[in-house]
């Protein structure tokens, strides 16, 4: 079961995702209707982008719920990877949808149709403003709770704002250039498709990388090491692995303690390290502590001492 601190992280991430879902769906519907009625394929492409983001948000919400399930016999480390698994599947859907929209945009290049009305410019302009506000909100939340998923989602909003800027420029060119500039609408659609495809590829790479136990960022690793070294009885930190798993982290740490301590005392120090780290870092799901003697005994030295002891033993 997630701790109160972890539950707070998931609650904050869920609230930010729910807000993004509501806004993306509303914008997607408005742009879809505006693109169909206003005869703008660029606006239709942008609508597909927003509705695709809504699908992403739904999957992330489900994954966040699954990730909070307690460990069981089949999943002793919990279900926190559900978010990354869902993200890889969503990334594939985003890329495929972008390819379909791109193919239609290429097929329509050069075809004549009526210029989009002026109100389509207002839709595109409002979308730029709303998406930028969402980016600012989510990037602050993501940095505060240390959530790469929320930060990535924030940058997705920034990408959408740039896409809508391309749509806005394309529509403006068509409005000012007349029927001869109708190509700008399809060109803007291709810009949007390129941005969607790039976002999908980056999302797939990041989520797939998370499934391969990446080390946490250098700053967090340094902070964990510093806190562990301050625990009384810890002489040094020999090894430290901080693995990202969803919104949380799993830590394996090897600490050096005085070689003359009893097993019970070394065990007590190890528990102090674990408790201190879990209290200091809400995103840590679990900490595995391994004890090493200090000063460290390396294999070559141990073999030498063993051989020396055997040679000096009475016969």
PDB file of C-alpha atoms in Angstrom, residues 57-276:
ATOM      1  CA  UNK A  57      -4.910  11.341 -20.003  1.00  0.00           C
ATOM      2  CA  UNK A  58      -7.544   8.609 -19.561  1.00  0.00           C
ATOM      3  CA  UNK A  59      -4.924   5.868 -19.821  1.00  0.00           C
ATOM      4  CA  UNK A  60      -2.620   7.712 -17.402  1.00  0.00           C
ATOM      5  CA  UNK A  61      -5.482   8.041 -14.887  1.00  0.00           C
ATOM      6  CA  UNK A  62      -6.146   4.289 -15.078  1.00  0.00           C
ATOM      7  CA  UNK A  63      -2.434   3.556 -14.770  1.00  0.00           C
ATOM      8  CA  UNK A  64      -2.110   5.849 -11.719  1.00  0.00           C
ATOM      9  CA  UNK A  65      -4.923   3.921 -10.066  1.00  0.00           C
ATOM     10  CA  UNK A  66      -3.351   0.538 -10.859  1.00  0.00           C
ATOM     11  CA  UNK A  67       0.089   1.753  -9.720  1.00  0.00           C
ATOM     12  CA  UNK A  68      -1.243   2.349  -6.191  1.00  0.00           C
ATOM     13  CA  UNK A  69      -2.285  -1.276  -5.686  1.00  0.00           C
ATOM     14  CA  UNK A  70      -0.345  -2.944  -2.860  1.00  0.00           C
ATOM     15  CA  UNK A  71       2.290  -5.607  -3.629  1.00  0.00           C
ATOM     16  CA  UNK A  72       1.088  -9.196  -3.936  1.00  0.00           C
ATOM     17  CA  UNK A  73       2.650 -12.647  -4.440  1.00  0.00           C
ATOM     18  CA  UNK A  74       2.996 -12.136  -8.206  1.00  0.00           C
ATOM     19  CA  UNK A  75       4.157  -8.516  -7.926  1.00  0.00           C
ATOM     20  CA  UNK A  76       6.296  -8.213  -4.763  1.00  0.00           C
ATOM     21  CA  UNK A  77       7.595  -4.795  -5.879  1.00  0.00           C
ATOM     22  CA  UNK A  78       4.091  -3.437  -6.485  1.00  0.00           C
ATOM     23  CA  UNK A  79       2.403  -2.266  -9.694  1.00  0.00           C
ATOM     24  CA  UNK A  80       4.122   1.085 -10.201  1.00  0.00           C
ATOM     25  CA  UNK A  81       5.304   0.232 -13.726  1.00  0.00           C
ATOM     26  CA  UNK A  82       1.695   0.302 -14.953  1.00  0.00           C
ATOM     27  CA  UNK A  83       2.137   3.964 -15.905  1.00  0.00           C
ATOM     28  CA  UNK A  84       5.123   3.273 -18.181  1.00  0.00           C
ATOM     29  CA  UNK A  85       3.423   0.260 -19.799  1.00  0.00           C
ATOM     30  CA  UNK A  86       0.317   2.328 -20.539  1.00  0.00           C
ATOM     31  CA  UNK A  87       2.412   5.200 -21.881  1.00  0.00           C
ATOM     32  CA  UNK A  88       4.211   2.992 -24.435  1.00  0.00           C
ATOM     33  CA  UNK A  89       0.882   1.747 -25.816  1.00  0.00           C
ATOM     34  CA  UNK A  90      -0.554   5.266 -25.963  1.00  0.00           C
ATOM     35  CA  UNK A  91       2.589   6.478 -27.765  1.00  0.00           C
ATOM     36  CA  UNK A  92       2.058   3.890 -30.514  1.00  0.00           C
ATOM     37  CA  UNK A  93      -1.579   5.010 -30.927  1.00  0.00           C
ATOM     38  CA  UNK A  94      -0.494   8.668 -31.139  1.00  0.00           C
ATOM     39  CA  UNK A  95       2.121   7.906 -33.820  1.00  0.00           C
ATOM     40  CA  UNK A  96      -0.329   5.844 -35.896  1.00  0.00           C
ATOM     41  CA  UNK A  97      -3.033   8.530 -35.693  1.00  0.00           C
ATOM     42  CA  UNK A  98      -0.502  11.169 -36.778  1.00  0.00           C
ATOM     43  CA  UNK A  99       0.499   9.050 -39.786  1.00  0.00           C
ATOM     44  CA  UNK A 100      -3.157   8.710 -40.828  1.00  0.00           C
ATOM     45  CA  UNK A 101      -3.764  12.455 -40.558  1.00  0.00           C
ATOM     46  CA  UNK A 102      -0.501  13.130 -42.421  1.00  0.00           C
ATOM     47  CA  UNK A 103      -1.475  10.834 -45.280  1.00  0.00           C
ATOM     48  CA  UNK A 104      -4.809  12.627 -45.634  1.00  0.00           C
ATOM     49  CA  UNK A 105      -3.065  16.021 -45.589  1.00  0.00           C
ATOM     50  CA  UNK A 106      -0.685  14.937 -48.374  1.00  0.00           C
ATOM     51  CA  UNK A 107      -3.594  13.523 -50.392  1.00  0.00           C
ATOM     52  CA  UNK A 108      -5.452  16.852 -50.138  1.00  0.00           C
ATOM     53  CA  UNK A 109      -2.464  19.008 -51.169  1.00  0.00           C
ATOM     54  CA  UNK A 110      -3.397  21.076 -54.196  1.00  0.00           C
ATOM     55  CA  UNK A 111      -7.127  20.389 -53.902  1.00  0.00           C
ATOM     56  CA  UNK A 112      -9.328  23.489 -53.906  1.00  0.00           C
ATOM     57  CA  UNK A 113     -11.860  24.331 -51.189  1.00  0.00           C
ATOM     58  CA  UNK A 114     -13.387  27.424 -49.647  1.00  0.00           C
ATOM     59  CA  UNK A 115     -11.265  29.612 -47.373  1.00  0.00           C
ATOM     60  CA  UNK A 116     -11.893  29.041 -43.644  1.00  0.00           C
ATOM     61  CA  UNK A 117     -13.999  31.787 -41.985  1.00  0.00           C
ATOM     62  CA  UNK A 118     -12.378  34.330 -39.692  1.00  0.00           C
ATOM     63  CA  UNK A 119     -13.734  32.747 -36.497  1.00  0.00           C
ATOM     64  CA  UNK A 120     -11.456  29.746 -37.042  1.00  0.00           C
ATOM     65  CA  UNK A 121      -8.579  32.129 -36.269  1.00  0.00           C
ATOM     66  CA  UNK A 122     -10.151  32.889 -32.897  1.00  0.00           C
ATOM     67  CA  UNK A 123     -10.389  29.175 -32.072  1.00  0.00           C
ATOM     68  CA  UNK A 124      -6.726  28.604 -32.928  1.00  0.00           C
ATOM     69  CA  UNK A 125      -5.627  31.713 -31.006  1.00  0.00           C
ATOM     70  CA  UNK A 126      -7.619  30.777 -27.878  1.00  0.00           C
ATOM     71  CA  UNK A 127      -6.120  27.271 -28.010  1.00  0.00           C
ATOM     72  CA  UNK A 128      -2.569  28.707 -27.983  1.00  0.00           C
ATOM     73  CA  UNK A 129      -3.337  30.769 -24.869  1.00  0.00           C
ATOM     74  CA  UNK A 130      -5.096  27.968 -22.949  1.00  0.00           C
ATOM     75  CA  UNK A 131      -2.401  25.381 -23.742  1.00  0.00           C
ATOM     76  CA  UNK A 132       0.388  27.711 -22.598  1.00  0.00           C
ATOM     77  CA  UNK A 133      -1.434  28.331 -19.296  1.00  0.00           C
ATOM     78  CA  UNK A 134      -1.825  24.572 -18.832  1.00  0.00           C
ATOM     79  CA  UNK A 135       1.887  24.095 -19.528  1.00  0.00           C
ATOM     80  CA  UNK A 136       2.874  26.637 -16.857  1.00  0.00           C
ATOM     81  CA  UNK A 137       0.539  25.022 -14.306  1.00  0.00           C
ATOM     82  CA  UNK A 138       1.591  21.423 -14.927  1.00  0.00           C
ATOM     83  CA  UNK A 139       5.324  22.033 -15.157  1.00  0.00           C
ATOM     84  CA  UNK A 140       5.233  23.685 -11.709  1.00  0.00           C
ATOM     85  CA  UNK A 141       3.250  20.741 -10.281  1.00  0.00           C
ATOM     86  CA  UNK A 142       5.574  18.186 -11.914  1.00  0.00           C
ATOM     87  CA  UNK A 143       8.718  19.828 -10.566  1.00  0.00           C
ATOM     88  CA  UNK A 144       7.231  20.153  -7.083  1.00  0.00           C
ATOM     89  CA  UNK A 145       6.273  16.471  -6.764  1.00  0.00           C
ATOM     90  CA  UNK A 146       9.183  15.184  -8.850  1.00  0.00           C
ATOM     91  CA  UNK A 147       6.941  13.541 -11.452  1.00  0.00           C
ATOM     92  CA  UNK A 148       8.517  13.004 -14.862  1.00  0.00           C
ATOM     93  CA  UNK A 149       5.103  11.949 -16.207  1.00  0.00           C
ATOM     94  CA  UNK A 150       3.432  15.228 -15.245  1.00  0.00           C
ATOM     95  CA  UNK A 151       6.390  17.244 -16.580  1.00  0.00           C
ATOM     96  CA  UNK A 152       6.247  15.312 -19.858  1.00  0.00           C
ATOM     97  CA  UNK A 153       2.502  15.977 -20.009  1.00  0.00           C
ATOM     98  CA  UNK A 154       3.225  19.672 -19.454  1.00  0.00           C
ATOM     99  CA  UNK A 155       5.613  19.715 -22.397  1.00  0.00           C
ATOM    100  CA  UNK A 156       2.916  17.994 -24.439  1.00  0.00           C
ATOM    101  CA  UNK A 157       0.741  21.064 -23.768  1.00  0.00           C
ATOM    102  CA  UNK A 158       3.613  23.316 -24.873  1.00  0.00           C
ATOM    103  CA  UNK A 159       3.900  21.214 -28.056  1.00  0.00           C
ATOM    104  CA  UNK A 160       0.158  21.657 -28.625  1.00  0.00           C
ATOM    105  CA  UNK A 161       0.519  25.414 -28.192  1.00  0.00           C
ATOM    106  CA  UNK A 162       3.221  25.458 -30.878  1.00  0.00           C
ATOM    107  CA  UNK A 163       1.045  23.300 -33.152  1.00  0.00           C
ATOM    108  CA  UNK A 164      -1.861  25.681 -32.727  1.00  0.00           C
ATOM    109  CA  UNK A 165       0.483  28.565 -33.505  1.00  0.00           C
ATOM    110  CA  UNK A 166       1.279  26.845 -36.827  1.00  0.00           C
ATOM    111  CA  UNK A 167      -2.441  26.420 -37.461  1.00  0.00           C
ATOM    112  CA  UNK A 168      -3.028  30.084 -36.617  1.00  0.00           C
ATOM    113  CA  UNK A 169      -0.336  31.194 -39.081  1.00  0.00           C
ATOM    114  CA  UNK A 170      -1.667  28.850 -41.776  1.00  0.00           C
ATOM    115  CA  UNK A 171      -5.228  30.112 -41.380  1.00  0.00           C
ATOM    116  CA  UNK A 172      -4.031  33.720 -41.397  1.00  0.00           C
ATOM    117  CA  UNK A 173      -2.131  33.140 -44.654  1.00  0.00           C
ATOM    118  CA  UNK A 174      -5.195  31.540 -46.243  1.00  0.00           C
ATOM    119  CA  UNK A 175      -7.446  34.393 -45.096  1.00  0.00           C
ATOM    120  CA  UNK A 176      -5.106  37.077 -46.378  1.00  0.00           C
ATOM    121  CA  UNK A 177      -3.974  35.270 -49.551  1.00  0.00           C
ATOM    122  CA  UNK A 178      -7.353  34.034 -50.709  1.00  0.00           C
ATOM    123  CA  UNK A 179      -7.957  30.837 -52.737  1.00  0.00           C
ATOM    124  CA  UNK A 180      -4.410  30.922 -54.134  1.00  0.00           C
ATOM    125  CA  UNK A 181      -2.958  30.403 -50.663  1.00  0.00           C
ATOM    126  CA  UNK A 182      -5.165  27.448 -49.712  1.00  0.00           C
ATOM    127  CA  UNK A 183      -2.008  25.284 -49.674  1.00  0.00           C
ATOM    128  CA  UNK A 184      -1.047  26.951 -46.365  1.00  0.00           C
ATOM    129  CA  UNK A 185      -3.877  25.122 -44.574  1.00  0.00           C
ATOM    130  CA  UNK A 186      -2.525  21.690 -45.629  1.00  0.00           C
ATOM    131  CA  UNK A 187       1.054  22.816 -44.914  1.00  0.00           C
ATOM    132  CA  UNK A 188       0.046  23.825 -41.389  1.00  0.00           C
ATOM    133  CA  UNK A 189      -1.608  20.415 -40.989  1.00  0.00           C
ATOM    134  CA  UNK A 190       1.684  18.712 -41.936  1.00  0.00           C
ATOM    135  CA  UNK A 191       3.537  20.826 -39.359  1.00  0.00           C
ATOM    136  CA  UNK A 192       1.055  19.660 -36.725  1.00  0.00           C
ATOM    137  CA  UNK A 193       1.458  16.031 -37.846  1.00  0.00           C
ATOM    138  CA  UNK A 194       5.248  16.310 -37.576  1.00  0.00           C
ATOM    139  CA  UNK A 195       4.983  17.697 -34.048  1.00  0.00           C
ATOM    140  CA  UNK A 196       2.528  14.957 -32.992  1.00  0.00           C
ATOM    141  CA  UNK A 197       4.808  12.246 -34.420  1.00  0.00           C
ATOM    142  CA  UNK A 198       7.867  13.672 -32.645  1.00  0.00           C
ATOM    143  CA  UNK A 199       5.935  13.857 -29.355  1.00  0.00           C
ATOM    144  CA  UNK A 200       4.794  10.238 -29.758  1.00  0.00           C
ATOM    145  CA  UNK A 201       8.339   9.015 -30.469  1.00  0.00           C
ATOM    146  CA  UNK A 202       9.744  10.875 -27.460  1.00  0.00           C
ATOM    147  CA  UNK A 203       6.959   9.534 -25.231  1.00  0.00           C
ATOM    148  CA  UNK A 204       7.656   5.970 -26.407  1.00  0.00           C
ATOM    149  CA  UNK A 205      11.409   6.323 -25.820  1.00  0.00           C
ATOM    150  CA  UNK A 206      10.988   7.775 -22.337  1.00  0.00           C
ATOM    151  CA  UNK A 207       8.393   5.238 -21.189  1.00  0.00           C
ATOM    152  CA  UNK A 208      10.311   2.291 -22.681  1.00  0.00           C
ATOM    153  CA  UNK A 209      13.474   3.518 -20.965  1.00  0.00           C
ATOM    154  CA  UNK A 210      11.641   3.590 -17.635  1.00  0.00           C
ATOM    155  CA  UNK A 211      10.885  -0.125 -18.034  1.00  0.00           C
ATOM    156  CA  UNK A 212      14.648  -0.805 -18.138  1.00  0.00           C
ATOM    157  CA  UNK A 213      15.401   0.338 -14.551  1.00  0.00           C
ATOM    158  CA  UNK A 214      17.104   3.687 -15.248  1.00  0.00           C
ATOM    159  CA  UNK A 215      19.110   5.326 -12.476  1.00  0.00           C
ATOM    160  CA  UNK A 216      17.470   8.419 -10.975  1.00  0.00           C
ATOM    161  CA  UNK A 217      18.865  11.830 -11.853  1.00  0.00           C
ATOM    162  CA  UNK A 218      22.279  12.677 -10.394  1.00  0.00           C
ATOM    163  CA  UNK A 219      20.894  15.277  -7.976  1.00  0.00           C
ATOM    164  CA  UNK A 220      18.492  12.844  -6.325  1.00  0.00           C
ATOM    165  CA  UNK A 221      21.172  10.146  -6.047  1.00  0.00           C
ATOM    166  CA  UNK A 222      23.518  12.672  -4.422  1.00  0.00           C
ATOM    167  CA  UNK A 223      20.786  13.754  -1.981  1.00  0.00           C
ATOM    168  CA  UNK A 224      20.034  10.149  -0.983  1.00  0.00           C
ATOM    169  CA  UNK A 225      23.743   9.458  -0.460  1.00  0.00           C
ATOM    170  CA  UNK A 226      24.156  12.580   1.681  1.00  0.00           C
ATOM    171  CA  UNK A 227      21.219  11.711   3.961  1.00  0.00           C
ATOM    172  CA  UNK A 228      22.424   8.119   4.404  1.00  0.00           C
ATOM    173  CA  UNK A 229      25.963   9.194   5.272  1.00  0.00           C
ATOM    174  CA  UNK A 230      24.649  11.439   8.066  1.00  0.00           C
ATOM    175  CA  UNK A 231      23.069   8.508   9.959  1.00  0.00           C
ATOM    176  CA  UNK A 232      25.150   7.751  13.085  1.00  0.00           C
ATOM    177  CA  UNK A 233      27.171   4.563  12.645  1.00  0.00           C
ATOM    178  CA  UNK A 234      27.454   4.803   8.846  1.00  0.00           C
ATOM    179  CA  UNK A 235      31.123   5.075   7.860  1.00  0.00           C
ATOM    180  CA  UNK A 236      30.539   5.353   4.106  1.00  0.00           C
ATOM    181  CA  UNK A 237      28.149   4.487   1.281  1.00  0.00           C
ATOM    182  CA  UNK A 238      29.757   1.878  -0.959  1.00  0.00           C
ATOM    183  CA  UNK A 239      27.047   1.401  -3.620  1.00  0.00           C
ATOM    184  CA  UNK A 240      23.810   3.230  -4.321  1.00  0.00           C
ATOM    185  CA  UNK A 241      21.153   2.428  -6.914  1.00  0.00           C
ATOM    186  CA  UNK A 242      17.959   4.487  -7.122  1.00  0.00           C
ATOM    187  CA  UNK A 243      15.628   2.951  -9.704  1.00  0.00           C
ATOM    188  CA  UNK A 244      12.669   4.889 -11.090  1.00  0.00           C
ATOM    189  CA  UNK A 245       9.393   2.997 -11.133  1.00  0.00           C
ATOM    190  CA  UNK A 246       6.346   5.081 -12.080  1.00  0.00           C
ATOM    191  CA  UNK A 247       6.078   8.112  -9.792  1.00  0.00           C
ATOM    192  CA  UNK A 248       8.178   6.378  -7.149  1.00  0.00           C
ATOM    193  CA  UNK A 249      11.682   4.969  -6.679  1.00  0.00           C
ATOM    194  CA  UNK A 250      13.222   1.755  -5.338  1.00  0.00           C
ATOM    195  CA  UNK A 251      16.587   2.118  -3.610  1.00  0.00           C
ATOM    196  CA  UNK A 252      19.383  -0.419  -3.055  1.00  0.00           C
ATOM    197  CA  UNK A 253      22.149   0.893  -0.814  1.00  0.00           C
ATOM    198  CA  UNK A 254      25.342  -0.724   0.513  1.00  0.00           C
ATOM    199  CA  UNK A 255      26.599   1.009   3.668  1.00  0.00           C
ATOM    200  CA  UNK A 256      29.905   0.450   5.467  1.00  0.00           C
ATOM    201  CA  UNK A 257      29.816   0.011   9.266  1.00  0.00           C
ATOM    202  CA  UNK A 258      32.551  -0.738  11.787  1.00  0.00           C
ATOM    203  CA  UNK A 259      33.685  -4.312  11.201  1.00  0.00           C
ATOM    204  CA  UNK A 260      33.737  -5.036  14.960  1.00  0.00           C
ATOM    205  CA  UNK A 261      30.048  -4.246  15.531  1.00  0.00           C
ATOM    206  CA  UNK A 262      27.659  -7.036  16.473  1.00  0.00           C
ATOM    207  CA  UNK A 263      25.122  -8.287  13.933  1.00  0.00           C
ATOM    208  CA  UNK A 264      22.332  -6.777  16.029  1.00  0.00           C
ATOM    209  CA  UNK A 265      23.975  -3.324  16.075  1.00  0.00           C
ATOM    210  CA  UNK A 266      24.661  -3.396  12.343  1.00  0.00           C
ATOM    211  CA  UNK A 267      21.052  -4.420  11.769  1.00  0.00           C
ATOM    212  CA  UNK A 268      19.858  -1.481  13.894  1.00  0.00           C
ATOM    213  CA  UNK A 269      21.978   0.981  11.883  1.00  0.00           C
ATOM    214  CA  UNK A 270      20.608  -0.459   8.637  1.00  0.00           C
ATOM    215  CA  UNK A 271      17.042   0.105   9.824  1.00  0.00           C
ATOM    216  CA  UNK A 272      17.905   3.660  10.857  1.00  0.00           C
ATOM    217  CA  UNK A 273      19.186   4.327   7.317  1.00  0.00           C
ATOM    218  CA  UNK A 274      16.025   2.894   5.763  1.00  0.00           C
ATOM    219  CA  UNK A 275      13.705   4.863   8.067  1.00  0.00           C
ATOM    220  CA  UNK A 276      15.648   8.106   7.570  1.00  0.00           C
TER     221      UNK A 276
END
